[in-house]
Structure formats: structure tokens, C-alpha cells
Short mmCIF file of N, CA and C in Angstrom, two decimals:
data_model
loop_
_atom_site.label_atom_id
_atom_site.label_comp_id
_atom_site.label_asym_id
_atom_site.label_seq_id
_atom_site.Cartn_x
_atom_site.Cartn_y
_atom_site.Cartn_z
N VAL I 12 145.87 104.85 106.87
CA VAL I 12 146.08 104.29 108.20
C VAL I 12 145.34 102.98 108.25
N ARG I 13 146.03 101.95 108.59
CA ARG I 13 145.42 100.63 108.65
C ARG I 13 144.58 100.48 109.90
N PRO I 14 143.47 99.69 109.80
CA PRO I 14 142.68 99.43 111.00
C PRO I 14 143.57 98.83 112.08
N GLY I 15 143.40 99.32 113.28
CA GLY I 15 144.20 98.83 114.39
C GLY I 15 145.58 99.45 114.45
N GLY I 16 145.92 100.30 113.46
CA GLY I 16 147.23 100.95 113.44
C GLY I 16 147.31 102.03 114.50
N SER I 17 148.50 102.49 114.74
CA SER I 17 148.67 103.52 115.76
C SER I 17 148.20 104.87 115.25
N ARG I 18 147.76 105.70 116.15
CA ARG I 18 147.28 107.04 115.82
C ARG I 18 148.43 107.89 115.28
N GLY I 19 149.63 107.58 115.70
CA GLY I 19 150.77 108.40 115.31
C GLY I 19 151.39 107.97 114.00
N GLY I 20 150.66 107.24 113.14
CA GLY I 20 151.19 106.74 111.88
C GLY I 20 151.51 107.84 110.88
N HIS I 21 151.54 107.50 109.65
CA HIS I 21 151.90 108.35 108.52
C HIS I 21 150.99 109.58 108.44
N PHE I 22 151.57 110.78 108.53
CA PHE I 22 150.80 112.02 108.50
C PHE I 22 149.94 112.12 107.25
N GLY I 23 150.54 111.88 106.09
CA GLY I 23 149.81 112.00 104.82
C GLY I 23 148.64 111.04 104.75
N ALA I 24 148.82 109.82 105.22
CA ALA I 24 147.72 108.83 105.22
C ALA I 24 146.60 109.29 106.14
N ARG I 25 146.94 109.82 107.31
CA ARG I 25 145.91 110.33 108.23
C ARG I 25 145.15 111.49 107.61
N LEU I 26 145.89 112.38 106.95
CA LEU I 26 145.28 113.54 106.31
C LEU I 26 144.32 113.08 105.21
N MET I 27 144.73 112.12 104.40
CA MET I 27 143.87 111.66 103.32
C MET I 27 142.65 110.91 103.85
N MET I 28 142.76 110.21 104.97
CA MET I 28 141.60 109.56 105.58
C MET I 28 140.59 110.62 106.02
N ARG I 29 141.08 111.72 106.55
CA ARG I 29 140.22 112.84 106.94
C ARG I 29 139.51 113.42 105.73
N VAL I 30 140.23 113.58 104.63
CA VAL I 30 139.65 114.08 103.39
C VAL I 30 138.60 113.10 102.86
N LEU I 31 138.91 111.81 102.92
CA LEU I 31 137.98 110.78 102.46
C LEU I 31 136.69 110.81 103.26
N ARG I 32 136.80 110.95 104.57
CA ARG I 32 135.59 111.03 105.40
C ARG I 32 134.78 112.27 105.06
N ALA I 33 135.43 113.39 104.83
CA ALA I 33 134.72 114.63 104.46
C ALA I 33 134.03 114.46 103.11
N HIS I 34 134.72 113.81 102.16
CA HIS I 34 134.13 113.59 100.84
C HIS I 34 132.93 112.65 100.95
N ALA I 35 133.05 111.60 101.74
CA ALA I 35 131.94 110.65 101.90
C ALA I 35 130.72 111.33 102.51
N ALA I 36 130.94 112.17 103.50
CA ALA I 36 129.82 112.88 104.13
C ALA I 36 129.16 113.83 103.13
N ALA I 37 129.96 114.52 102.32
CA ALA I 37 129.40 115.43 101.31
C ALA I 37 128.64 114.65 100.25
N ALA I 38 129.16 113.50 99.84
CA ALA I 38 128.48 112.68 98.83
C ALA I 38 127.15 112.17 99.36
N GLU I 39 127.11 111.76 100.62
CA GLU I 39 125.85 111.31 101.22
C GLU I 39 124.83 112.44 101.23
N THR I 40 125.27 113.63 101.55
CA THR I 40 124.37 114.79 101.56
C THR I 40 123.86 115.09 100.16
N ARG I 41 124.77 115.08 99.18
CA ARG I 41 124.34 115.33 97.79
C ARG I 41 123.35 114.27 97.33
N GLN I 42 123.60 113.01 97.66
CA GLN I 42 122.73 111.92 97.24
C GLN I 42 121.36 112.05 97.91
N ALA I 43 121.32 112.47 99.16
CA ALA I 43 120.06 112.62 99.87
C ALA I 43 119.18 113.67 99.21
N PHE I 44 119.79 114.69 98.60
CA PHE I 44 119.03 115.77 97.97
C PHE I 44 118.85 115.58 96.47
N ALA I 45 119.54 114.60 95.90
CA ALA I 45 119.45 114.38 94.45
C ALA I 45 118.11 113.76 94.09
N VAL I 46 117.54 114.23 93.02
CA VAL I 46 116.30 113.65 92.52
C VAL I 46 116.65 112.82 91.30
N GLY I 47 116.37 111.52 91.37
CA GLY I 47 116.68 110.64 90.25
C GLY I 47 118.16 110.41 90.06
N GLY I 48 118.96 110.58 91.11
CA GLY I 48 120.40 110.37 91.03
C GLY I 48 120.73 108.91 90.80
N SER I 49 121.85 108.65 90.19
CA SER I 49 122.25 107.28 89.88
C SER I 49 122.72 106.53 91.11
N GLY I 50 123.23 107.25 92.12
CA GLY I 50 123.73 106.61 93.32
C GLY I 50 125.00 105.82 93.10
N GLY I 51 125.59 105.92 91.91
CA GLY I 51 126.78 105.15 91.60
C GLY I 51 128.06 105.87 91.99
N ASP I 52 129.19 105.24 91.67
CA ASP I 52 130.51 105.80 91.94
C ASP I 52 130.69 107.06 91.11
N ASP I 53 131.18 108.12 91.75
CA ASP I 53 131.38 109.37 91.02
C ASP I 53 132.79 109.48 90.45
N GLY I 54 133.54 108.38 90.44
CA GLY I 54 134.85 108.35 89.81
C GLY I 54 135.99 108.90 90.64
N VAL I 55 135.76 109.19 91.92
CA VAL I 55 136.82 109.81 92.71
C VAL I 55 137.98 108.86 92.96
N CYS I 56 137.77 107.57 92.83
CA CYS I 56 138.84 106.60 93.09
C CYS I 56 139.49 106.09 91.80
N THR I 57 139.19 106.72 90.70
CA THR I 57 139.71 106.30 89.41
C THR I 57 140.53 107.43 88.79
N GLU I 58 141.77 107.11 88.41
CA GLU I 58 142.63 108.11 87.77
C GLU I 58 142.07 108.45 86.40
N ALA I 59 142.12 109.72 86.05
CA ALA I 59 141.67 110.18 84.74
C ALA I 59 142.62 111.27 84.26
N PRO I 60 142.63 111.51 82.94
CA PRO I 60 143.45 112.63 82.45
C PRO I 60 143.02 113.92 83.14
N GLY I 61 143.98 114.74 83.48
CA GLY I 61 143.68 115.99 84.16
C GLY I 61 143.69 115.89 85.67
N ASP I 62 143.97 114.70 86.21
CA ASP I 62 144.04 114.51 87.66
C ASP I 62 145.48 114.66 88.14
N CYS I 63 145.61 115.04 89.39
CA CYS I 63 146.90 115.04 90.07
C CYS I 63 146.93 113.77 90.91
N VAL I 64 147.89 112.90 90.65
CA VAL I 64 147.98 111.63 91.36
C VAL I 64 149.27 111.61 92.17
N VAL I 65 149.13 111.37 93.48
CA VAL I 65 150.27 111.37 94.39
C VAL I 65 150.30 110.04 95.11
N GLN I 66 151.45 109.39 95.08
CA GLN I 66 151.62 108.13 95.80
C GLN I 66 151.75 108.42 97.29
N VAL I 67 150.94 107.76 98.11
CA VAL I 67 150.96 107.93 99.57
C VAL I 67 151.43 106.60 100.15
N GLY I 68 152.71 106.49 100.42
CA GLY I 68 153.24 105.23 100.91
C GLY I 68 153.22 104.19 99.80
N ALA I 69 153.43 102.93 100.18
CA ALA I 69 153.51 101.85 99.20
C ALA I 69 152.14 101.38 98.73
N GLU I 70 151.10 101.62 99.52
CA GLU I 70 149.80 101.02 99.23
C GLU I 70 148.72 101.97 98.74
N TYR I 71 148.90 103.25 98.89
CA TYR I 71 147.82 104.18 98.60
C TYR I 71 148.23 105.27 97.63
N LYS I 72 147.23 105.76 96.87
CA LYS I 72 147.41 106.92 96.01
C LYS I 72 146.36 107.94 96.40
N ALA I 73 146.74 109.20 96.31
CA ALA I 73 145.78 110.29 96.48
C ALA I 73 145.51 110.85 95.07
N ILE I 74 144.24 110.95 94.72
CA ILE I 74 143.85 111.46 93.41
C ILE I 74 143.08 112.75 93.62
N PHE I 75 143.63 113.82 93.09
CA PHE I 75 142.98 115.13 93.17
C PHE I 75 142.42 115.44 91.79
N LYS I 76 141.12 115.40 91.68
CA LYS I 76 140.44 115.60 90.40
C LYS I 76 140.62 117.02 89.88
N ARG I 77 140.78 117.14 88.57
CA ARG I 77 140.82 118.42 87.84
C ARG I 77 141.95 119.36 88.26
N VAL I 78 143.02 118.82 88.84
CA VAL I 78 144.15 119.67 89.24
C VAL I 78 145.28 119.56 88.21
N GLY I 79 145.43 118.41 87.60
CA GLY I 79 146.46 118.20 86.58
C GLY I 79 147.86 118.21 87.15
N GLN I 80 148.83 118.13 86.27
CA GLN I 80 150.24 118.14 86.66
C GLN I 80 150.71 119.59 86.72
N THR I 81 150.27 120.27 87.75
CA THR I 81 150.52 121.70 87.93
C THR I 81 151.52 121.92 89.07
N PRO I 82 151.97 123.16 89.27
CA PRO I 82 152.80 123.44 90.43
C PRO I 82 152.10 123.06 91.74
N CYS I 83 150.78 123.21 91.78
CA CYS I 83 150.03 122.81 92.98
C CYS I 83 150.16 121.31 93.21
N CYS I 84 150.05 120.52 92.16
CA CYS I 84 150.19 119.06 92.29
C CYS I 84 151.59 118.72 92.82
N SER I 85 152.59 119.42 92.31
CA SER I 85 153.96 119.19 92.79
C SER I 85 154.10 119.56 94.26
N ALA I 86 153.39 120.60 94.69
CA ALA I 86 153.49 121.06 96.08
C ALA I 86 152.71 120.18 97.05
N VAL I 87 151.63 119.55 96.60
CA VAL I 87 150.85 118.70 97.51
C VAL I 87 151.57 117.37 97.77
N GLY I 88 152.40 116.94 96.83
CA GLY I 88 153.12 115.68 96.99
C GLY I 88 153.90 115.57 98.28
N PRO I 89 154.78 116.53 98.60
CA PRO I 89 155.55 116.45 99.85
C PRO I 89 154.67 116.50 101.11
N VAL I 90 153.53 117.17 101.03
CA VAL I 90 152.62 117.21 102.18
C VAL I 90 152.03 115.83 102.42
N ILE I 91 151.52 115.22 101.35
CA ILE I 91 150.87 113.92 101.46
C ILE I 91 151.89 112.82 101.77
N ALA I 92 153.10 112.96 101.28
CA ALA I 92 154.13 111.95 101.51
C ALA I 92 154.77 112.03 102.90
N SER I 93 154.44 113.07 103.65
CA SER I 93 155.06 113.27 104.96
C SER I 93 154.65 112.18 105.96
N ARG I 94 155.64 111.57 106.55
CA ARG I 94 155.38 110.58 107.61
C ARG I 94 155.05 111.30 108.91
N GLU I 95 155.68 112.43 109.12
CA GLU I 95 155.47 113.26 110.30
C GLU I 95 154.81 114.56 109.85
N GLU I 96 154.48 115.41 110.80
CA GLU I 96 153.94 116.73 110.47
C GLU I 96 154.92 117.40 109.49
N PRO I 97 154.45 117.88 108.32
CA PRO I 97 155.37 118.48 107.36
C PRO I 97 155.97 119.78 107.89
N ALA I 98 157.16 120.08 107.42
CA ALA I 98 157.85 121.31 107.80
C ALA I 98 157.01 122.53 107.39
N THR I 99 157.18 123.60 108.12
CA THR I 99 156.46 124.84 107.83
C THR I 99 156.71 125.30 106.40
N SER I 100 157.93 125.14 105.91
CA SER I 100 158.25 125.56 104.54
C SER I 100 157.49 124.73 103.51
N VAL I 101 157.27 123.44 103.80
CA VAL I 101 156.52 122.55 102.90
C VAL I 101 155.05 122.98 102.86
N VAL I 102 154.48 123.25 104.03
CA VAL I 102 153.09 123.69 104.11
C VAL I 102 152.93 125.05 103.44
N SER I 103 153.87 125.94 103.68
CA SER I 103 153.83 127.27 103.08
C SER I 103 153.87 127.18 101.56
N ALA I 104 154.73 126.33 101.02
CA ALA I 104 154.82 126.15 99.56
C ALA I 104 153.50 125.61 99.02
N PHE I 105 152.93 124.63 99.70
CA PHE I 105 151.63 124.07 99.29
C PHE I 105 150.56 125.16 99.28
N CYS I 106 150.46 125.91 100.37
CA CYS I 106 149.43 126.95 100.47
C CYS I 106 149.59 128.00 99.38
N GLY I 107 150.82 128.39 99.08
CA GLY I 107 151.06 129.38 98.04
C GLY I 107 150.76 128.85 96.64
N GLN I 108 151.20 127.64 96.35
CA GLN I 108 151.01 127.06 95.01
C GLN I 108 149.55 126.67 94.75
N CYS I 109 148.80 126.37 95.80
CA CYS I 109 147.43 125.87 95.62
C CYS I 109 146.37 126.91 95.98
N LEU I 110 146.78 128.15 96.16
CA LEU I 110 145.86 129.22 96.54
C LEU I 110 144.65 129.29 95.61
N GLU I 111 144.89 129.24 94.31
CA GLU I 111 143.79 129.30 93.35
C GLU I 111 143.29 127.92 92.95
N ALA I 112 144.18 126.96 92.82
CA ALA I 112 143.81 125.62 92.32
C ALA I 112 142.92 124.83 93.27
N HIS I 113 142.98 125.12 94.56
CA HIS I 113 142.22 124.28 95.50
C HIS I 113 140.71 124.34 95.26
N SER I 114 140.23 125.39 94.63
CA SER I 114 138.80 125.49 94.37
C SER I 114 138.34 124.57 93.23
N GLN I 115 139.28 123.97 92.50
CA GLN I 115 138.94 123.08 91.38
C GLN I 115 138.68 121.66 91.81
N SER I 116 139.05 121.30 93.04
CA SER I 116 138.96 119.92 93.50
C SER I 116 138.48 119.89 94.95
N GLU I 117 137.40 119.17 95.19
CA GLU I 117 136.86 119.09 96.54
C GLU I 117 137.87 118.50 97.52
N SER I 118 138.55 117.44 97.13
CA SER I 118 139.50 116.82 98.05
C SER I 118 140.72 117.72 98.29
N LEU I 119 141.18 118.40 97.25
CA LEU I 119 142.29 119.34 97.43
C LEU I 119 141.86 120.50 98.32
N SER I 120 140.63 120.96 98.14
CA SER I 120 140.10 122.03 98.98
C SER I 120 140.07 121.60 100.45
N ASN I 121 139.72 120.34 100.70
CA ASN I 121 139.71 119.84 102.08
C ASN I 121 141.11 119.84 102.69
N VAL I 122 142.11 119.45 101.92
CA VAL I 122 143.50 119.47 102.40
C VAL I 122 143.92 120.93 102.63
N TYR I 123 143.59 121.80 101.70
CA TYR I 123 143.94 123.22 101.81
C TYR I 123 143.33 123.82 103.08
N GLN I 124 142.06 123.54 103.31
CA GLN I 124 141.39 124.06 104.51
C GLN I 124 142.01 123.52 105.79
N ALA I 125 142.46 122.28 105.77
CA ALA I 125 143.06 121.67 106.95
C ALA I 125 144.42 122.27 107.28
N LEU I 126 145.16 122.70 106.25
CA LEU I 126 146.55 123.13 106.46
C LEU I 126 146.78 124.64 106.33
N CYS I 127 145.96 125.32 105.58
CA CYS I 127 146.25 126.72 105.27
C CYS I 127 145.34 127.60 106.05
#
């Protein structure tokens, strides 16, 4: 969602902004308790082998670490790509396919918790 954009914009972009805020808050908490931590980028914005990468509109990608090209990755795509609230069948497919996989990725877990 672009600054100054309408609240009713792209559903997937709004959802990923919510996940990003949750991840940032968790990272700040981890850094506050880390002893001798590097404080550097933890790679969440960089694609790596074993990641599930979903295009969100023309400008953004969602990267789900350690999920890979699995049925769960295929199911999260239509949720994230949704301009409007996704259909119940789309959410149901995501929840079923990602039941076990969501524990492998903090950002995927945040999406799972928000929808399932």
C-alpha cells in the first residue's frame, strides 16, 4: 500500500504490510534481548534457494523463508494476489495446504494466523 493510498487498496498488499509490521516488531524485540548481536539485515528481503516467492502486484514481492516451491507456496499466491478479500474457497485451500508449513516461516505464520 503506497503512502497516502486508500485504505481499501489491494488486499494482498495490506496483508503483507501487516506481516511486515509484525516481523519488524519481533525483530526489534529479538535485537533488544540479543547479546552481541550483529544488528544487521537478517535476509528477509532477499530471495534465497528454498524460499517461496510470490509477486504482489507490479511493484512488490512476498518472500516466505524456508517454505520452498510447495503446495503451500502455490496456495498462498492467490491469497496475496487478491485485490479484494479472497474467496472463502481460496482461504480454505491456503489454510489446508499450509497447516504444517506455516510453522517453518515467521511471515507465513503471521498470514496463517490472520486468515485461519
